[in-house]
Coordinates of C-alpha atoms and ligand atoms in Angstrom, one line a residue:
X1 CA -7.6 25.9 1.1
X2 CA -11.3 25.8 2.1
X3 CA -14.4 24.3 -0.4
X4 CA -15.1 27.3 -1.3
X5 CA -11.7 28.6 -2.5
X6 CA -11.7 25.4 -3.9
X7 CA -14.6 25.5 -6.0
X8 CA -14.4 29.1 -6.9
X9 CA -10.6 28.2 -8.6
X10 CA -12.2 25.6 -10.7
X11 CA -15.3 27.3 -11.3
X12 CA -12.9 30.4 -12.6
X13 CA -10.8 27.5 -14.8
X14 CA -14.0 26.5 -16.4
X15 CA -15.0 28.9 -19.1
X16 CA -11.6 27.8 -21.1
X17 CA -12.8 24.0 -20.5
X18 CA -16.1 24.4 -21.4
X19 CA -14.8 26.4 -24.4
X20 CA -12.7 23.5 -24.9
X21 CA -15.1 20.7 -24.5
X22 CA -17.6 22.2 -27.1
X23 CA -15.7 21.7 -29.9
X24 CA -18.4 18.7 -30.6
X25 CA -20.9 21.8 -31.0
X26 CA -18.8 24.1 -33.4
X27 CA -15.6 23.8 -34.2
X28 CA -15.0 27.6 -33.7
X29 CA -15.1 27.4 -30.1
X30 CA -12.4 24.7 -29.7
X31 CA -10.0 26.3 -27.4
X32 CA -6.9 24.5 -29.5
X33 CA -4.4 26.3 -27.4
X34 CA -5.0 24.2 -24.9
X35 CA -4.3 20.4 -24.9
X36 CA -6.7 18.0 -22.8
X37 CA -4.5 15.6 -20.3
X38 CA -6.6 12.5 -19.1
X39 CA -5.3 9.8 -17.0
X40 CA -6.6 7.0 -14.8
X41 CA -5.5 5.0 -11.6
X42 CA -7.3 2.5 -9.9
X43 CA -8.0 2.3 -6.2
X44 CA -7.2 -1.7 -5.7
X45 CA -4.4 -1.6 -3.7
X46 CA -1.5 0.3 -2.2
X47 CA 0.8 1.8 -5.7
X48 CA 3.9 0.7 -6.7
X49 CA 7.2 2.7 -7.6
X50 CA 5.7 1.5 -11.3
X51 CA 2.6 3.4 -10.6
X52 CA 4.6 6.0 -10.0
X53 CA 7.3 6.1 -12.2
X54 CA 5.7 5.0 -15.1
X55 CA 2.5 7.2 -14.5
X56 CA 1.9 9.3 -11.6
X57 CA 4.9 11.5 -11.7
X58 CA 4.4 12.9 -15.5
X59 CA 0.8 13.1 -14.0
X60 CA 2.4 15.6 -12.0
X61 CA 4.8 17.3 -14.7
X62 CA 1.7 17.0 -16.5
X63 CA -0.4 20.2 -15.5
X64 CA 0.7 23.2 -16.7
X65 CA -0.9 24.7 -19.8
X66 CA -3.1 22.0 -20.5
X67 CA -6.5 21.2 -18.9
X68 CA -5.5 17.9 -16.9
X69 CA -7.9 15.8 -15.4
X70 CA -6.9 12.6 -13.2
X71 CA -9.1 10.1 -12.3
X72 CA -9.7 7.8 -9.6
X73 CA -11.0 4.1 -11.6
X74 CA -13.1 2.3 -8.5
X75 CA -15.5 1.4 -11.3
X76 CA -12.3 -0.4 -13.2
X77 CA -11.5 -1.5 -9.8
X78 CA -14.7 -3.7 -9.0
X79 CA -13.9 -6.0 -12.5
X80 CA -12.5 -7.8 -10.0
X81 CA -13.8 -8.7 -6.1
X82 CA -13.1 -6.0 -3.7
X83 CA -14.8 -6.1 -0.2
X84 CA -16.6 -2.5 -0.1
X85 CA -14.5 -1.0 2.4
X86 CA -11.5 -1.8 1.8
X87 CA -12.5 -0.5 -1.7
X88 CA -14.0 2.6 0.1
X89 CA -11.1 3.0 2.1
X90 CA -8.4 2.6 -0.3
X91 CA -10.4 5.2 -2.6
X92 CA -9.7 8.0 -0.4
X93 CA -6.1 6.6 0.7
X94 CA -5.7 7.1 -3.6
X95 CA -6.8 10.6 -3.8
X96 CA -4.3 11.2 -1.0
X97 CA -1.5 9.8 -2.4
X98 CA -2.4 11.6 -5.7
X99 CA -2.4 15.5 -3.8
X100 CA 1.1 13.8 -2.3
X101 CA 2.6 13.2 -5.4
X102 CA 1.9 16.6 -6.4
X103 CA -1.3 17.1 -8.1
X104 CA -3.1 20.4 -7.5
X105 CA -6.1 20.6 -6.7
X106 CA -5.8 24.6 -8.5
X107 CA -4.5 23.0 -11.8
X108 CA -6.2 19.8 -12.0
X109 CA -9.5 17.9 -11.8
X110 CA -9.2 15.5 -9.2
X111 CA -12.4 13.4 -9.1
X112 CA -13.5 9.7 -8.4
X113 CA -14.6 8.0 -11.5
X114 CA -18.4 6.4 -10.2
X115 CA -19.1 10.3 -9.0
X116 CA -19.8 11.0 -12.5
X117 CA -22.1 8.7 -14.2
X118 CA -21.9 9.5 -17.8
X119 CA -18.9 7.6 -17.4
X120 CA -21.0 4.5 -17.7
X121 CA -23.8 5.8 -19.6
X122 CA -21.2 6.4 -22.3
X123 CA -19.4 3.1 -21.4
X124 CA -22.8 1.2 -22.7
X125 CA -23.2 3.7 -26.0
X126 CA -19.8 2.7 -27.0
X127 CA -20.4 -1.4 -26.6
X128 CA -22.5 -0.8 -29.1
X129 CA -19.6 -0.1 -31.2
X130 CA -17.3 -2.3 -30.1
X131 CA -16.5 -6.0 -31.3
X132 CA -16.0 -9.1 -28.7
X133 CA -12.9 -9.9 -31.0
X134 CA -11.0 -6.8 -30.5
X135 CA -11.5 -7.5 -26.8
X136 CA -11.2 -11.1 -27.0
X137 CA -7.3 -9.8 -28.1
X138 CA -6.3 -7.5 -25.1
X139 CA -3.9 -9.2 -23.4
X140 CA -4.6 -7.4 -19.3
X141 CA -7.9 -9.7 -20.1
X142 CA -6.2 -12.6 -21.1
X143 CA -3.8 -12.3 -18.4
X144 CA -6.5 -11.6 -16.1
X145 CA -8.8 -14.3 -17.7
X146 CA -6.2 -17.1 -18.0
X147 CA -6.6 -18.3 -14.3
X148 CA -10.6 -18.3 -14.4
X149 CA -12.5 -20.9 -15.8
X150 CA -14.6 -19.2 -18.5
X151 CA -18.0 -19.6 -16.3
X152 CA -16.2 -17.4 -13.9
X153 CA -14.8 -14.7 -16.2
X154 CA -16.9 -11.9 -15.0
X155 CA -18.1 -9.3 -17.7
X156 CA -16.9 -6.6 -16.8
X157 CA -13.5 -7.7 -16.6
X158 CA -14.1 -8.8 -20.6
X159 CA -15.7 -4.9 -21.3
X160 CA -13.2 -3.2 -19.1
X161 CA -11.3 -1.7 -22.0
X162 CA -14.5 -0.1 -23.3
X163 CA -14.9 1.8 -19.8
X164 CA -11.3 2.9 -20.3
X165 CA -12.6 4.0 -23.7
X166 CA -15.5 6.2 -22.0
X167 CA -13.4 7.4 -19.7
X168 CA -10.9 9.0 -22.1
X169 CA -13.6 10.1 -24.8
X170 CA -15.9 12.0 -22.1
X171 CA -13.6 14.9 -21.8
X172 CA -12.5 14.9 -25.8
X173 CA -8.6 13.9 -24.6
X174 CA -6.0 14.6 -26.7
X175 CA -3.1 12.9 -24.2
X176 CA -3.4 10.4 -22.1
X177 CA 0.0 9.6 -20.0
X178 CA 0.3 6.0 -18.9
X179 CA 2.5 3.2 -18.5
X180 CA 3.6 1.0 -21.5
X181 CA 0.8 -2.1 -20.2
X182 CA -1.9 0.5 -21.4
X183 CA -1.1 0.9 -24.7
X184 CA -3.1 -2.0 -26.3
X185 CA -6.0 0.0 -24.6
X186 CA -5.2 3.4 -25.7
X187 CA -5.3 1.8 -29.3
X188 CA -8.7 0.5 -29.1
X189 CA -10.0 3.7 -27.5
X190 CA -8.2 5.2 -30.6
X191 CA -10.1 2.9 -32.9
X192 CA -13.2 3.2 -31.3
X193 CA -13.3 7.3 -31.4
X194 CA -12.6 6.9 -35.3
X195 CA -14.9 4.0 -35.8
X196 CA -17.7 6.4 -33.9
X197 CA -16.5 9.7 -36.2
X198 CA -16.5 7.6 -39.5
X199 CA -20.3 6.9 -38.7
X200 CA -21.4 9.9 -37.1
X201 CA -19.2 12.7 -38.1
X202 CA -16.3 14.5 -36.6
X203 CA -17.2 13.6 -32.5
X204 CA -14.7 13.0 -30.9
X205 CA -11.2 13.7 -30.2
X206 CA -8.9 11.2 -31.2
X207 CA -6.5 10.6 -28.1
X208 CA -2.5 9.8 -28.2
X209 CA -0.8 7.4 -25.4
X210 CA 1.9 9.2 -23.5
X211 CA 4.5 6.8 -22.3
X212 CA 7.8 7.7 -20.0
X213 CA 11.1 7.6 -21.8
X214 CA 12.5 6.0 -18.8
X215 CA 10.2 4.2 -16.4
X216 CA 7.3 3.2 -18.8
X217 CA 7.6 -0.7 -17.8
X218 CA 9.1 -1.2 -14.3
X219 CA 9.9 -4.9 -14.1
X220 CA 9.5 -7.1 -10.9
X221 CA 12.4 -7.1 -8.6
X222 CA 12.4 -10.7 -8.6
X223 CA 11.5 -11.7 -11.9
X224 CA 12.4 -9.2 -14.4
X225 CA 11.1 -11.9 -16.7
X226 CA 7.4 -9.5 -16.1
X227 CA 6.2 -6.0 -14.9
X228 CA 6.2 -4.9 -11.2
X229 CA 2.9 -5.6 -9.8
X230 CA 1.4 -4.8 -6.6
X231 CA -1.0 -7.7 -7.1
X232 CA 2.3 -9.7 -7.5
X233 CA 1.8 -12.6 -4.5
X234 CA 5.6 -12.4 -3.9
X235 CA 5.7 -9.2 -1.6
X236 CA 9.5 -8.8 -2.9
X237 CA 9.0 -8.3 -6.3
X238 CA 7.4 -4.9 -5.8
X239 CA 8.2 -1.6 -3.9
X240 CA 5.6 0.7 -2.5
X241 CA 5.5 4.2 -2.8
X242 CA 4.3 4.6 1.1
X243 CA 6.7 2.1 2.0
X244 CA 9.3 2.1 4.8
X245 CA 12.9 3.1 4.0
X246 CA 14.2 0.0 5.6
X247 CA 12.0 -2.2 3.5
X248 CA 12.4 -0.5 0.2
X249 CA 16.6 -1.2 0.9
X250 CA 16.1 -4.7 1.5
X251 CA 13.8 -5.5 -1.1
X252 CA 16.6 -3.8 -3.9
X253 CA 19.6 -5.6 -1.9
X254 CA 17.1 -9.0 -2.4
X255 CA 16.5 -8.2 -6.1
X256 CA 17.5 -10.8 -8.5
X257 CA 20.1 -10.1 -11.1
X258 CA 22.4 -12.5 -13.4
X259 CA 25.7 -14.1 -13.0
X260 CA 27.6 -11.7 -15.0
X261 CA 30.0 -9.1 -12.8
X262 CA 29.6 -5.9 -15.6
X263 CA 26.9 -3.5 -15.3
X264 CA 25.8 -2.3 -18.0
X265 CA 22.1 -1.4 -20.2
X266 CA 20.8 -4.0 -22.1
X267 CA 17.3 -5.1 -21.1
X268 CA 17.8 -8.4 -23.4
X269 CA 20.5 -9.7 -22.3
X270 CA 20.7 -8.3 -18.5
X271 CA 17.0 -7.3 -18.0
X272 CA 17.5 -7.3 -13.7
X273 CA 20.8 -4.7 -13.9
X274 CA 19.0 -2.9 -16.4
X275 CA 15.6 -2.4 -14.7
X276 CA 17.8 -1.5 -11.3
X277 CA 19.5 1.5 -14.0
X278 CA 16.5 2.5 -14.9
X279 CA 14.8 3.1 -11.6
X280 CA 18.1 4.6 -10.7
X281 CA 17.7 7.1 -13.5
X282 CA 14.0 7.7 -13.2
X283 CA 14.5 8.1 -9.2
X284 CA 17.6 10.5 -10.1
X285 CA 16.2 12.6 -13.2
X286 CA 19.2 11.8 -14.7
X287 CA 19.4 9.6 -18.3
X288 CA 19.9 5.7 -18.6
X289 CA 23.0 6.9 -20.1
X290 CA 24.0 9.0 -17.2
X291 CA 23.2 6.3 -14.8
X292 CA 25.1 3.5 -16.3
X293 CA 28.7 5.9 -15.9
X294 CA 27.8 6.4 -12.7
X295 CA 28.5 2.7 -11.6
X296 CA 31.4 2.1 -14.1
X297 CA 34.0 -0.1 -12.2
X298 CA 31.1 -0.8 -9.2
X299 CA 29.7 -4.1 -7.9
X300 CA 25.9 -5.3 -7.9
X301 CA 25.8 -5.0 -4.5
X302 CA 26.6 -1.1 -4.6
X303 CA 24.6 -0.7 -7.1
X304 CA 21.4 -2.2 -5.5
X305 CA 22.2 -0.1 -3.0
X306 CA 22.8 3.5 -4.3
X307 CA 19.4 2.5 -6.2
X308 CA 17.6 2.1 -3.1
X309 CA 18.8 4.8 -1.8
X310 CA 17.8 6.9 -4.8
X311 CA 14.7 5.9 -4.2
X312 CA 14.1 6.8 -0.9
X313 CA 15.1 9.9 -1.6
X314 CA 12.4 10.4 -4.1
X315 CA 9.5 9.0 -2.1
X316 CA 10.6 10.9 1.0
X317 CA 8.9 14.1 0.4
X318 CA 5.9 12.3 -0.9
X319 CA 5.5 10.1 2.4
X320 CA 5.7 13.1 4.3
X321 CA 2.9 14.9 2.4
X322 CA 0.8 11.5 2.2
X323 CA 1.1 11.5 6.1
X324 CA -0.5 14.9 6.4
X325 CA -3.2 14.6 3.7
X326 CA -4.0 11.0 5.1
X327 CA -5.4 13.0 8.6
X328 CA -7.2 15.7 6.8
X329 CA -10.7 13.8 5.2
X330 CA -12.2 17.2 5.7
X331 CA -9.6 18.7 2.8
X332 CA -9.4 15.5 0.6
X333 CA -13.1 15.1 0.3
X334 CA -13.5 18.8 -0.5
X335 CA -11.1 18.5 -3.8
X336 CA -12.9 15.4 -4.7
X337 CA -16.2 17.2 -4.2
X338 CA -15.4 20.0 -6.6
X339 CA -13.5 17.7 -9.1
X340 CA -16.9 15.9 -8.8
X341 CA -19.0 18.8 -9.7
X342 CA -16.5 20.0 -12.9
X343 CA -15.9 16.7 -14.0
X344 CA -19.7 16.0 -14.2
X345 CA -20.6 18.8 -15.9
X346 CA -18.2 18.2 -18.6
X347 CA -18.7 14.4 -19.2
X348 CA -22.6 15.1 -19.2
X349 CA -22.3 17.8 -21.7
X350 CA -20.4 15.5 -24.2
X351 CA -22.3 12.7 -23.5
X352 CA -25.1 14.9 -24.3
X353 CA -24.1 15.5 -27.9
X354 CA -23.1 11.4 -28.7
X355 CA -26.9 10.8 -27.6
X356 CA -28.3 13.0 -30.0
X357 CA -26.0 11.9 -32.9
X358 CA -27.2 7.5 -31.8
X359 CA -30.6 9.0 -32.4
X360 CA -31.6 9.0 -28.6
X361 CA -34.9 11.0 -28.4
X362 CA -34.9 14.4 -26.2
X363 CA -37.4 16.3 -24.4
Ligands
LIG1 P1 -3.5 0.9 -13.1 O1 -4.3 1.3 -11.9 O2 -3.2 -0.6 -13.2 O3 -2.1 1.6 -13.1 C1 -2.0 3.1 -13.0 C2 -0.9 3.5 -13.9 O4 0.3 2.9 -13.5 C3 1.0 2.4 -14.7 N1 1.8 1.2 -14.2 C4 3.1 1.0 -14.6 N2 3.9 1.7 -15.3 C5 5.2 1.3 -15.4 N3 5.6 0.1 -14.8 C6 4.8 -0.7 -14.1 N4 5.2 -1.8 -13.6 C7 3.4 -0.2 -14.0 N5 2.3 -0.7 -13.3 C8 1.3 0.1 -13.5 C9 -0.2 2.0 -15.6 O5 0.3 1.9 -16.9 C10 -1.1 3.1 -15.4 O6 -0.8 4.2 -16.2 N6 -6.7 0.8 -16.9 C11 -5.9 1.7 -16.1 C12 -6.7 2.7 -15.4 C13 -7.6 3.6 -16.3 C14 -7.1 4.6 -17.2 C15 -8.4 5.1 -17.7 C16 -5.9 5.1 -17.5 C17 -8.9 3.5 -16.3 N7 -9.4 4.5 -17.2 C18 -8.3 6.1 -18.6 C19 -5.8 6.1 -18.5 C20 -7.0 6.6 -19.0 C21 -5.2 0.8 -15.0 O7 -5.7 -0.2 -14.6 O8 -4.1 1.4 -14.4

């Protein structure tokens, strides 16, 4: 589809968002048929199966009669050092791996979040509502933090929960779809969007977290002790969603389990086998449940296997679409132009309103 199609589809979409967004203005015109969908990634790297099967697939699900808007974080992403472009490149690799997963350009606002500066501009209103001790207490940051010497511990990285905050409150969210490692951050938004009502009158909406049933905290495949991480230094531990079939199978076959022959769910006791089920049910769209009968009577080794397998499977179509999007700038920067524009419009139009209630004077 050309930028014009394009831009004309969202355009059309936008007289039910705007209606939707002004519900700060009157109430009346709150389009409540229609929920708001807001969700974040950030551009720092290549996206693990965790990514994916703990976010960007129900970002995917996630688009039909609601207004969902998905969000490309490089501001988020420079909290810590990037080189510029491998940050620049890796930006666009994102938004192509996002239209590969399955989100539609037609359905969805696609945009990058530094294209729409009220991002920030609310960021800074809402650290003025916001306490160091409720951020001294997010754990990312004192994961994060731990390994820096506190002369080093950049601020942003200390504020980045507040951005996260902006983020979700410039488009008056009601859902926001994310792995299980976000929820201390979808609290404080939470706390922050009441603390900012009880002072200034009903503003904005309060969000919800929306976390997987099955896939919400994908553990490393080598110590299921913590979550998959693509920042993980131990290349095994995680699996790629662009990553070579071959690969993927020989990371699952590597993947540590215990000493015990049975397999069965129990993330306590057997937290390797039961991380393996769960990918296999997430990758299979069947239930933990289902997935555990499947290997009744089987050995790790098939089981590692058939989950690999599975897998592949899933990411196959999604490779193939990445490789196409991937040669076609032209088309990718074209959605992320028009989710620009919208996404602009609506952020500046609600930041608008939170100016006027801080007493900010307008001409
Ligand atoms: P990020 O970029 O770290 O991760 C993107 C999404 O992937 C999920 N995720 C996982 N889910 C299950 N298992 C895992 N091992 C796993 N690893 C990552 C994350 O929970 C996330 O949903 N702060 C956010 C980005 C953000 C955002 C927002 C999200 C910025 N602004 C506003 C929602 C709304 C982050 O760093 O995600």
């Amino acid at each position: 589809m050309g930028e014009n199609a394009l831009l004309s589809n969202i355009k059309a979409a936008m007289p039910e968002r705007r209606a939707h967004f002004r519900r700060f203005g009157t109430l009346m015109e709150f389009d409540k048929s229609r929920k708001t969908v807001f969700s974040g990634i950030q551009p720092s790297g290549e996206f693990s199966i965790g990514n994916y099967f703990g976010a960007l697939k129900h970002w995917a699900a996630m688009q039909e009669g609601v207004n969902p808007i998905y969000c490309i974080v490089d501001m988020h992403a420079i909290t810590v050092p990037q080189d510029p472009e491998t940050l620049r490149r890796r930006t666009l690799e994102c938004a192509a791996v996002l239209l590969a997963i399955g989100i539609d350009p037609d359905k969805s606002l696609l945009f990058i979040q530094s294209h729409a500066s009220a991002h920030a501009e609310l960021a800074w209103i809402l650290n003025c509502f916001s306490y160091m001790g409720e951020l001294s207490r997010m754990t990312q940051f004192k994961d994060k933090s731990q390994k820096l010497n506190a002369e080093s511990i950049r601020v942003g990285l200390f504020d980045y929960p507040v951005l996260m905050a902006a983020d979700i409150l410039a488009y008056q969210t009601d859902i926001v779809p994310v792995g299980e490692d976000q929820r201390q951050h979808i609290e404080l938004t939470r706390d922050i969007a009441v603390r900012f009502n009880q002072a200034f009158g009903d503003t904005f909406t309060v969000p919800e977290g929306r976390y997987a049933e099955i896939g919400t905290k994908v553990l490393s495949l080598s110590d299921p002790s913590k979550k998959m991480s693509k920042s993980d230094e131990n290349r095994n531990s995680y699996v790629l969603i662009l990553e070579e079939p071959e690969s993927i199978l020989n990371k699952f076959k590597r993947a540590v389990t215990d000493s015990e022959p049975e397999i069965r769910y129990d993330p306590k006791a057997k937290p390797g086998i039961s991380n393996l089920l769960e990918i296999y049910a997430a990758a299979s769209g069947i239930s933990v449940q289902d997935s555990v009968s499947q290997f009744d009577g089987l050995g790790y080794g098939e089981l590692k296997k058939r989950v690999g397998e599975a897998v592949i499977e899933e990411l196959r179509p999604i490779q193939e679409k990445y490789a196409e999007f991937s040669k076609d700038k032209a088309y990718v920067d074209s959605v992320l132009k028009a989710g620009a524009d919208a996404a602009r419009e609506i952020a500046a139009s609600n930041l608008k309103i939170v100016q006027e209630k801080v007493g900010f004077y307008s001409l």
